[in-house]
CSV table of C-alpha atoms and ligand atoms in Angstrom, one decimal:
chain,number,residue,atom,x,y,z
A,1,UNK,CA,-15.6,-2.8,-28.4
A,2,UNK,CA,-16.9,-2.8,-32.0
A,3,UNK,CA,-20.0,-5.3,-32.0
A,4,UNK,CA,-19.6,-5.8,-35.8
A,5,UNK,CA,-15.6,-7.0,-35.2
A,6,UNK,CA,-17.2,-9.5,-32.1
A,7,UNK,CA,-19.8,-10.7,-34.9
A,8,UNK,CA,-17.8,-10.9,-37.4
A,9,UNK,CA,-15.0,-12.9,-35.5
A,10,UNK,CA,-18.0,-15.2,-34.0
A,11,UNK,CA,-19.4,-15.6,-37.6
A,12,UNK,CA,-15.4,-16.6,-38.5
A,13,UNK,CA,-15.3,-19.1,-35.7
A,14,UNK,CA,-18.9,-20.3,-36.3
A,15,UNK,CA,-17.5,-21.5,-40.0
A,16,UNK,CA,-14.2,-23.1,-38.6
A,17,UNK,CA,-13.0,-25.9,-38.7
A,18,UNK,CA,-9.3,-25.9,-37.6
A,19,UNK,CA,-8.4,-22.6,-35.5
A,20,UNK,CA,-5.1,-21.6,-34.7
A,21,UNK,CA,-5.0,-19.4,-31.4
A,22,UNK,CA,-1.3,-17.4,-29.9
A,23,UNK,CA,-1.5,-16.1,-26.5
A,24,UNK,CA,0.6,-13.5,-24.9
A,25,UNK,CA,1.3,-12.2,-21.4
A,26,UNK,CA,-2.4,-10.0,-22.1
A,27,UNK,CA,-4.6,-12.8,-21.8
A,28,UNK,CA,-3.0,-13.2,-18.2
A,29,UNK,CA,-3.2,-9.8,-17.1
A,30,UNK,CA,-6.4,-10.1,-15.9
A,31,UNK,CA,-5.4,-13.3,-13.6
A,32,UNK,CA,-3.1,-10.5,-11.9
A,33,UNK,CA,0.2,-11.3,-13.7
A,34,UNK,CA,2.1,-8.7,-15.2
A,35,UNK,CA,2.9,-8.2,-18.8
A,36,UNK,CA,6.5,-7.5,-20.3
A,37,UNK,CA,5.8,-4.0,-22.2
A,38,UNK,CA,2.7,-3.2,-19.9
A,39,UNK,CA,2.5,-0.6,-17.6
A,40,UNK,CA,2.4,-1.2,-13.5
A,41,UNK,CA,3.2,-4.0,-12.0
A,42,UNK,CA,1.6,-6.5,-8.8
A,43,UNK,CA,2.6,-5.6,-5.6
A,44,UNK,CA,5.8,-6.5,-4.5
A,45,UNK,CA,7.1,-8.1,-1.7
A,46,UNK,CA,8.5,-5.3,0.0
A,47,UNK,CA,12.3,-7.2,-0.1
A,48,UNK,CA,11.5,-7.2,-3.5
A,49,UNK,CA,10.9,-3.6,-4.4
A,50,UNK,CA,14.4,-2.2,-4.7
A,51,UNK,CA,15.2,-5.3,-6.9
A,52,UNK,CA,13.5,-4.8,-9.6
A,53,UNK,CA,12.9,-0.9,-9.7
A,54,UNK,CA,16.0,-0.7,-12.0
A,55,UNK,CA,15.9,-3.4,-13.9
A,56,UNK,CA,13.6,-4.5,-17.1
A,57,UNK,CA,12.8,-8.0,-17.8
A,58,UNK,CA,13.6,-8.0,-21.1
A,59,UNK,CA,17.4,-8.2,-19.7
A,60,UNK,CA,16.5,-10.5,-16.8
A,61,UNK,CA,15.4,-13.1,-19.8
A,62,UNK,CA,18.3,-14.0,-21.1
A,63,UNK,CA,21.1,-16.8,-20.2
A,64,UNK,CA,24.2,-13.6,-20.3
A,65,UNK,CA,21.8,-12.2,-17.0
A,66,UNK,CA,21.6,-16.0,-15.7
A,67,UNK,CA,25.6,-16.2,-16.4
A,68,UNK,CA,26.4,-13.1,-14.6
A,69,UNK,CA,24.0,-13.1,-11.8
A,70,UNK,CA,22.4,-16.6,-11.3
A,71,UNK,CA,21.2,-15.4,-7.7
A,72,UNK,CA,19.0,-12.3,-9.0
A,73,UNK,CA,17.5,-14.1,-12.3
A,74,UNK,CA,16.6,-17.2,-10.5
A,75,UNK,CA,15.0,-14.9,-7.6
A,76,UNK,CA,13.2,-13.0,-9.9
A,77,UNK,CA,12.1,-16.8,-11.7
A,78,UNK,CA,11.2,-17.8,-8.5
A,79,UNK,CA,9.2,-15.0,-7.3
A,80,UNK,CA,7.2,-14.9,-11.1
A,81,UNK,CA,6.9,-18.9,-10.1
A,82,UNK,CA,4.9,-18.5,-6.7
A,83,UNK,CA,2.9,-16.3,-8.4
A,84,UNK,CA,1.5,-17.9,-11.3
A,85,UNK,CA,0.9,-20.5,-9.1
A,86,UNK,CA,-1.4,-18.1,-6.7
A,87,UNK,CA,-3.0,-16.7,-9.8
A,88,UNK,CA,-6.5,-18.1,-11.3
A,89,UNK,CA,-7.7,-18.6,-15.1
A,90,UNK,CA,-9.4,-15.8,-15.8
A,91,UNK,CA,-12.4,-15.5,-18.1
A,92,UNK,CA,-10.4,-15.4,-21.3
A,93,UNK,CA,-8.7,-18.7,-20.5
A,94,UNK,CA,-12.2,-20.3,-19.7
A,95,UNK,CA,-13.6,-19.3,-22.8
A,96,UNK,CA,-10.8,-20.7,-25.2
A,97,UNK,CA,-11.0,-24.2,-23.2
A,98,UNK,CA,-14.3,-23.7,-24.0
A,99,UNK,CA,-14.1,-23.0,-27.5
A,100,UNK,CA,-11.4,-25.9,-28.0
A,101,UNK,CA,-14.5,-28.2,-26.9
A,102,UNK,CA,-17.3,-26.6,-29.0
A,103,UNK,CA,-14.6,-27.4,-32.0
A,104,UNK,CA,-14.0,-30.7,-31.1
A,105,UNK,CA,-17.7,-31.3,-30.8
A,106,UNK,CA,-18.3,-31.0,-34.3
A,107,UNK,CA,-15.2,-32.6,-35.1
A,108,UNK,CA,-12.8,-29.5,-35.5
A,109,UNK,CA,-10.2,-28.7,-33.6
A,110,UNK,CA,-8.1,-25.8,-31.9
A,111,UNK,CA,-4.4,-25.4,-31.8
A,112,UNK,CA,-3.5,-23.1,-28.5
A,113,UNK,CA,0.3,-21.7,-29.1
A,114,UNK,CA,1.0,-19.4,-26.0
A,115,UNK,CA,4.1,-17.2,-25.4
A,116,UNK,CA,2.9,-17.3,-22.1
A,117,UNK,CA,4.7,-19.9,-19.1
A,118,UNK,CA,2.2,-19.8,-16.1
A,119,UNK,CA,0.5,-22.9,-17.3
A,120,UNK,CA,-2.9,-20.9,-16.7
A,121,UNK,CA,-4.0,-22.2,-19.6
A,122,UNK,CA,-3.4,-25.9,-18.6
A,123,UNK,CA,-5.3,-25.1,-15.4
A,124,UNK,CA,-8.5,-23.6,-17.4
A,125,UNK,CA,-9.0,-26.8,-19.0
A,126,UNK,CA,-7.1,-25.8,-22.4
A,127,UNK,CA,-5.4,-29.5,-24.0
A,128,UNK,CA,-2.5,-30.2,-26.2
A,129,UNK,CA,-1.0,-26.1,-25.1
A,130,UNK,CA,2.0,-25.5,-27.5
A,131,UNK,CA,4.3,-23.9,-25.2
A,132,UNK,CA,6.7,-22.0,-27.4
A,133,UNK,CA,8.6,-19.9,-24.8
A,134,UNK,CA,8.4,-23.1,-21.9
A,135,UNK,CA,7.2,-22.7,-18.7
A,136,UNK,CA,8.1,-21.3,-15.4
A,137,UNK,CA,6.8,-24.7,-13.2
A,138,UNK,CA,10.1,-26.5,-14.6
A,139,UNK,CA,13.4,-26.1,-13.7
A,140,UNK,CA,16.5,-27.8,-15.5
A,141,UNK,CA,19.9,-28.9,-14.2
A,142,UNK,CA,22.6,-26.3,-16.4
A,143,UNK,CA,24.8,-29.9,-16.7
A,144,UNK,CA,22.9,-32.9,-17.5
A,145,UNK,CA,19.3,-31.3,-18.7
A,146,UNK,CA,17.2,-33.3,-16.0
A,147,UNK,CA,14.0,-31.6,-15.5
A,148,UNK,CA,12.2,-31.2,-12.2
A,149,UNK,CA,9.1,-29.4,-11.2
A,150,UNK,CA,9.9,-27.8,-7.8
A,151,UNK,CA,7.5,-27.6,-5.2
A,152,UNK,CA,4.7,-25.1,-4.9
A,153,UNK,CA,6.9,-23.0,-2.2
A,154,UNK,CA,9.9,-20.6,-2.6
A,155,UNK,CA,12.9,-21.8,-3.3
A,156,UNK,CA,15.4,-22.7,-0.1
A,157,UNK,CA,18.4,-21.5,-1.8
A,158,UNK,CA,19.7,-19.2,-4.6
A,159,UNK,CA,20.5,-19.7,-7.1
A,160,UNK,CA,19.0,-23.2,-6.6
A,161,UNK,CA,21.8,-25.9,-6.4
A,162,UNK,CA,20.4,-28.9,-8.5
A,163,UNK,CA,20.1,-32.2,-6.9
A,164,UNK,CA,21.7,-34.4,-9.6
A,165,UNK,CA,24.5,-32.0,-10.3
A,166,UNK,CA,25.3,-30.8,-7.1
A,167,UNK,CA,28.4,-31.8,-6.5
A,168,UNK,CA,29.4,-30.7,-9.7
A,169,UNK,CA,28.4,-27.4,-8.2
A,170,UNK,CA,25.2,-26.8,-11.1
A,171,UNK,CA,22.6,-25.1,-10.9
A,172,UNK,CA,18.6,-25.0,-11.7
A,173,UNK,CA,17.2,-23.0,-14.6
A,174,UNK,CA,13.8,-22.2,-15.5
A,175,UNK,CA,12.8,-24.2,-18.2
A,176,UNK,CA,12.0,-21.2,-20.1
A,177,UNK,CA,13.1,-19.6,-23.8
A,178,UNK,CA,15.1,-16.7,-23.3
A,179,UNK,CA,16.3,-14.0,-25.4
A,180,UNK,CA,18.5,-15.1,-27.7
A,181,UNK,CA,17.6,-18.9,-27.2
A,182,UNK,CA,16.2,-21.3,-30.0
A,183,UNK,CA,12.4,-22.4,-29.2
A,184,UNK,CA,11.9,-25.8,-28.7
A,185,UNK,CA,11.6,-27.6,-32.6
A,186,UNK,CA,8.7,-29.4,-31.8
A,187,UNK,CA,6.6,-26.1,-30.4
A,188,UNK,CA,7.6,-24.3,-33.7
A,189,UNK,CA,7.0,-27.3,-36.1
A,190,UNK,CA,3.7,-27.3,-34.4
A,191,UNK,CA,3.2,-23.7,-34.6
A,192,UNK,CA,3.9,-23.8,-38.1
A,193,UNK,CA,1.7,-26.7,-39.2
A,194,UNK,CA,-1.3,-24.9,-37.1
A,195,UNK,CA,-0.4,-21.8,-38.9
A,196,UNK,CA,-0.8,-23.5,-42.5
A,197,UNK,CA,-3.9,-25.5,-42.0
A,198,UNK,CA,-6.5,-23.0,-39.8
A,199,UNK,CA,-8.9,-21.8,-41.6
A,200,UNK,CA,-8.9,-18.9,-38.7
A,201,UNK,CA,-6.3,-17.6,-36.6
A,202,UNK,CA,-6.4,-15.5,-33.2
A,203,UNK,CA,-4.1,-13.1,-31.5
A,204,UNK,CA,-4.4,-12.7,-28.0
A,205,UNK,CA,-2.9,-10.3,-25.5
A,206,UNK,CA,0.3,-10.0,-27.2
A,207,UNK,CA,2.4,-6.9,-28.2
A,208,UNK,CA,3.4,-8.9,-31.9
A,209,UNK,CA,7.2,-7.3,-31.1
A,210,UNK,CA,9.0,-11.2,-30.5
A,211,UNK,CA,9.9,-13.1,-33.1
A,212,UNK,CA,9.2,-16.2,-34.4
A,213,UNK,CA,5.9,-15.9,-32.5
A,214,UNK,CA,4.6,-13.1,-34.0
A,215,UNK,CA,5.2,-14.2,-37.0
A,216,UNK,CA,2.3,-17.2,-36.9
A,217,UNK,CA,-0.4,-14.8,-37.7
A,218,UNK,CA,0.7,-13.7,-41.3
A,219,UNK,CA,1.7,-17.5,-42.2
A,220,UNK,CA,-1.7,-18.3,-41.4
A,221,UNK,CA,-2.9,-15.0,-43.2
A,222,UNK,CA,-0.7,-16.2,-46.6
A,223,UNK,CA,-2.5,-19.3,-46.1
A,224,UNK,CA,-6.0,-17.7,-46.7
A,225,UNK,CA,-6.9,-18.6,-42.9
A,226,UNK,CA,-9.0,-14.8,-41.2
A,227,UNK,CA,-6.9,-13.1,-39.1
A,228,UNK,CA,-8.4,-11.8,-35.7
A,229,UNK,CA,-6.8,-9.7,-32.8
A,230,UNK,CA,-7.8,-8.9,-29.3
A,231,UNK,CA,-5.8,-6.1,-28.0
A,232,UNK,CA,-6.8,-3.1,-25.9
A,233,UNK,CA,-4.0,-1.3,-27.5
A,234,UNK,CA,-2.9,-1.6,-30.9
A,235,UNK,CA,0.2,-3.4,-31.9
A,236,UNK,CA,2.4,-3.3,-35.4
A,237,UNK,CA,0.1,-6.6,-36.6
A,238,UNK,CA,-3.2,-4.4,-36.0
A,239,UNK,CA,-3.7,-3.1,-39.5
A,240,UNK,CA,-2.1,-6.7,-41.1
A,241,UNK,CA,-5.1,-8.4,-39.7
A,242,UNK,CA,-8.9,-8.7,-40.9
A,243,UNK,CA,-10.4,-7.6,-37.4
A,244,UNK,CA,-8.6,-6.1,-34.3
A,245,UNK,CA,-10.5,-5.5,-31.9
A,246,UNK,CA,-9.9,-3.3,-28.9
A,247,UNK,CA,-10.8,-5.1,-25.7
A,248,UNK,CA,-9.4,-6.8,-22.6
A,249,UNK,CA,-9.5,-10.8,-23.7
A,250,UNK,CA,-11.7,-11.9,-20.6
A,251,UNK,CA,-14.6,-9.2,-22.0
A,252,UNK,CA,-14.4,-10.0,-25.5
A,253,UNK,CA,-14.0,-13.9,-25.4
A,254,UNK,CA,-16.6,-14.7,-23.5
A,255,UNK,CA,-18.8,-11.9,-26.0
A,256,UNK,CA,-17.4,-14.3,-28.8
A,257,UNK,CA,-18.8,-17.5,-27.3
A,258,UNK,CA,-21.6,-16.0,-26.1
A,259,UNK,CA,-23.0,-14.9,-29.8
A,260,UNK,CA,-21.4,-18.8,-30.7
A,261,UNK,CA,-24.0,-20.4,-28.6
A,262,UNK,CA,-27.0,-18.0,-29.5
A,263,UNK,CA,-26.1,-17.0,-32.8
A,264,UNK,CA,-28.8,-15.0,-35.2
Z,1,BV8,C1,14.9,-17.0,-31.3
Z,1,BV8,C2,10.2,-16.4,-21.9
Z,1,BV8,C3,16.6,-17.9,-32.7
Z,1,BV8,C4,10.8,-16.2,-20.6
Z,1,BV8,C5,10.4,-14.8,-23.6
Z,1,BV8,C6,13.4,-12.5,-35.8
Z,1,BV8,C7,13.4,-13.8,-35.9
Z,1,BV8,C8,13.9,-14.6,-34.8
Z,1,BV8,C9,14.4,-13.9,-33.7
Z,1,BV8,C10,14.4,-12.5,-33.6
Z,1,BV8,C11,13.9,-11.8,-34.7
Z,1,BV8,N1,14.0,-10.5,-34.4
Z,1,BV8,C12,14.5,-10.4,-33.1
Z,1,BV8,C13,14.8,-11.6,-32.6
Z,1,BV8,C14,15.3,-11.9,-31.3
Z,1,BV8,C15,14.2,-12.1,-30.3
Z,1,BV8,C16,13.1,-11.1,-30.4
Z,1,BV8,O1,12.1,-11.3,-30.9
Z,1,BV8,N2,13.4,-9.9,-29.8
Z,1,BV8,C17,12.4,-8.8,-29.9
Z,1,BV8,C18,12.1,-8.3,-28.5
Z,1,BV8,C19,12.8,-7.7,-30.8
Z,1,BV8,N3,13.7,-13.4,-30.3
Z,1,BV8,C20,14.4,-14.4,-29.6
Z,1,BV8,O2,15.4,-14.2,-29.1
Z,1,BV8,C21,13.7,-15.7,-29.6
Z,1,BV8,N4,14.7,-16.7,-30.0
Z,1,BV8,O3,14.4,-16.5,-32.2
Z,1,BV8,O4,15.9,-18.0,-31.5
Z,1,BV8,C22,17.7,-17.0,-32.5
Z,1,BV8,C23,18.8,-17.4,-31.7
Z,1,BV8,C24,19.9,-16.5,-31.5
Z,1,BV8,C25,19.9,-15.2,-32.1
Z,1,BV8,C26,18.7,-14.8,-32.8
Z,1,BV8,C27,17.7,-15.7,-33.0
Z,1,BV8,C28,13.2,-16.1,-28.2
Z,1,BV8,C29,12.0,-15.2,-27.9
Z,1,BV8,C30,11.5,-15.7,-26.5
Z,1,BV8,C31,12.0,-14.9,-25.4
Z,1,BV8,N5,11.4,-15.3,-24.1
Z,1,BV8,N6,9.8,-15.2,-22.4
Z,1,BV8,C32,10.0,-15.4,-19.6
Z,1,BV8,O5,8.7,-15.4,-19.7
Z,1,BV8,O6,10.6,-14.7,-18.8
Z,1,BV8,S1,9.6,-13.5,-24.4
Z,1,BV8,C33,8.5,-12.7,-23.5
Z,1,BV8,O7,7.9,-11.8,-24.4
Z,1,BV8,C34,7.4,-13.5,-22.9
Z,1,BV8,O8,7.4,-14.8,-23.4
Z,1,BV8,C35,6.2,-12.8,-23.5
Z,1,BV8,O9,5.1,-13.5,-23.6
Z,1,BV8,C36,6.8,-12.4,-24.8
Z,1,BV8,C37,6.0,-11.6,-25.8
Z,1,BV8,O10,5.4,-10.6,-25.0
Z,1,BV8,P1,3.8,-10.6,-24.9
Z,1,BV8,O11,3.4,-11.9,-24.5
Z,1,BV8,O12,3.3,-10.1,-26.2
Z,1,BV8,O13,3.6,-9.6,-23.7
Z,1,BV8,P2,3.7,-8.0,-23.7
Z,1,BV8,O14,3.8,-7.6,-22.3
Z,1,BV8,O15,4.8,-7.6,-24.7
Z,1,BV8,O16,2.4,-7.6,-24.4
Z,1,BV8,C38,1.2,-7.8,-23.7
Z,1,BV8,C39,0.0,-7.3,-24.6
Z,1,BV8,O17,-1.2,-7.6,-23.9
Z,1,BV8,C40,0.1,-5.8,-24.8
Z,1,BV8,O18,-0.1,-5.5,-26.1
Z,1,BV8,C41,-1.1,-5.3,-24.0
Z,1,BV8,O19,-1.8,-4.2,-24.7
Z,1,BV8,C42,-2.0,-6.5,-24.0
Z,1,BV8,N7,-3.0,-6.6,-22.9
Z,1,BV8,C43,-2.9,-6.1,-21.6
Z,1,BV8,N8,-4.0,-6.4,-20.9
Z,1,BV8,C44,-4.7,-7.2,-21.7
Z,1,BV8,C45,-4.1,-7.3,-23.0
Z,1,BV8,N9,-4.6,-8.0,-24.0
Z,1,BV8,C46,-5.8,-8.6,-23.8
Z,1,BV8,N10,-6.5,-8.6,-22.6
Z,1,BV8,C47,-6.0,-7.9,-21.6
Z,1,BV8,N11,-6.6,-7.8,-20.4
């Protein structure tokens, strides 16, 4: 981890007034939830193992997998559900709730967009999260829309029956965006608006490979806003953007706050 990058993206911040900050499944990784294009996996419950040894989530995500095989993408759903919910912030969510309230102290402000749907962000203390892929901790009736937030235990039943619809014989989704989905209007107006006003923009833990997220960063950078990555791998974004550095989020955000709050 380049110092120069961390004190050049602190001196960035330092100056800000409006930052625009996208998340990805990286900034999680550390809380013990896997990424999509990672490598390894948590432990499985052994049930689970076979299940998923074959198959690659990019296929799970996607309502022609829900279609035809409600019982294994709502299982899979269910078992990401229970454990975001036994996962903790790490260090990288801390800091960004942290730096939302060092902005708003002096009257900024910070826009957090996240691909991510584990609501870890919500839990660090992060406000206001645009949630541009929805979340995993609600699930939708496939007739009428209603919304409910199932309880913090597995699921009794899949694929999960929903209780205004039943009779009807529908089902519960995850309130998520899959592949080939729109994103919610309001999450991209949002995105945009934070895109075209920051005066610095961050990318977090994300591969920049789905699209319209990865496209916030180089709206921001045709708006004149600095463009900062955190990454320990490089992605196609890398050399688009005015620092990348190479580090796991929960090491190099609290580095970034640290040289915030003692700076010189
Ligand atoms: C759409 C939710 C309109 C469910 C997900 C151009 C424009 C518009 C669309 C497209 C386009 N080109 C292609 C498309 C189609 C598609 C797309 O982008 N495909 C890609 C794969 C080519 N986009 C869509 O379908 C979107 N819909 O545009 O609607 C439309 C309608 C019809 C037809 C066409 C268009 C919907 C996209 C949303 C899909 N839903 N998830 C769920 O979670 O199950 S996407 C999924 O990928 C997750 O949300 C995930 O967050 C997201 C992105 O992945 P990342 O977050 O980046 O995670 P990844 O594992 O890839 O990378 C992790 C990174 O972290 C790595 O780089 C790693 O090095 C790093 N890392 C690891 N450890 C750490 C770390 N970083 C920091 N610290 C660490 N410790």
């Amino acid at each position: 981890m380049t110092h120069d990058a961390l004190d050049a993206a602190a001196h960035a911040l330092a100056g800000a007034r409006r930052v625009a900050v996208l998340t990805g499944a990286g900034i999680s990784a550390e809380s013990g939830l896997r990424t999509f294009r990672g490598a390894g996996t948590p432990d499985l419950p052994p049930d689970m193992q076979a299940l998923w040894k074959e198959f690659d989530p990019q296929t799970l995500a996607t309502p022609e997998a829900f279609g035809a095989n409600p019982d294994l993408v709502t299982r899979w759903y269910d078992w990401r559900r229970i454990g975001c919910l036994a996962a903790e912030p790490n260090a990288g969510h801390l800091a960004l709730a942290e730096l939302e309230r060092r902005l708003a102290s002096r009257g900024g402000e910070l826009s957090l967009l996240t691909q991510n749907v584990d609501r870890l962000h919500q839990r660090a203390g992060s406000t206001g999260v645009v949630e541009l892929h929805g979340t995993i901790m609600v699930w939708r009736c496939t007739r009428c829309g209603v919304e409910t937030e199932p309880p913090a235990q597995p699921m009794a039943e899949f694929p999960p029956r929903s209780p205004c619809c039943a009779g009807r014989g529908s089902l519960l989704r995850p309130a998520v965006v899959w592949f080939g989905e729109s994103l919610p209007a309001a999450a991209v107006l949002a995105a945009a608006r934070a895109a075209e006003t920051c005066d610095v923009f961050l990318s977090i833990g994300t591969s920049s490979v789905v699209y319209p997220a990865a496209a916030f960063i180089l709206q921001a950078a045709a708006n004149g806003a600095k463009t900062i990555e955190i990454n320990p791998e490089p992605t196609p974004l890398s050399g688009r953007v005015d620092w990348s550095i190479r580090a796991k989020a929960g090491d190099a955000l609290p580095r970034i706050m640290e040289k915030l709050a003692n700076p010189g």
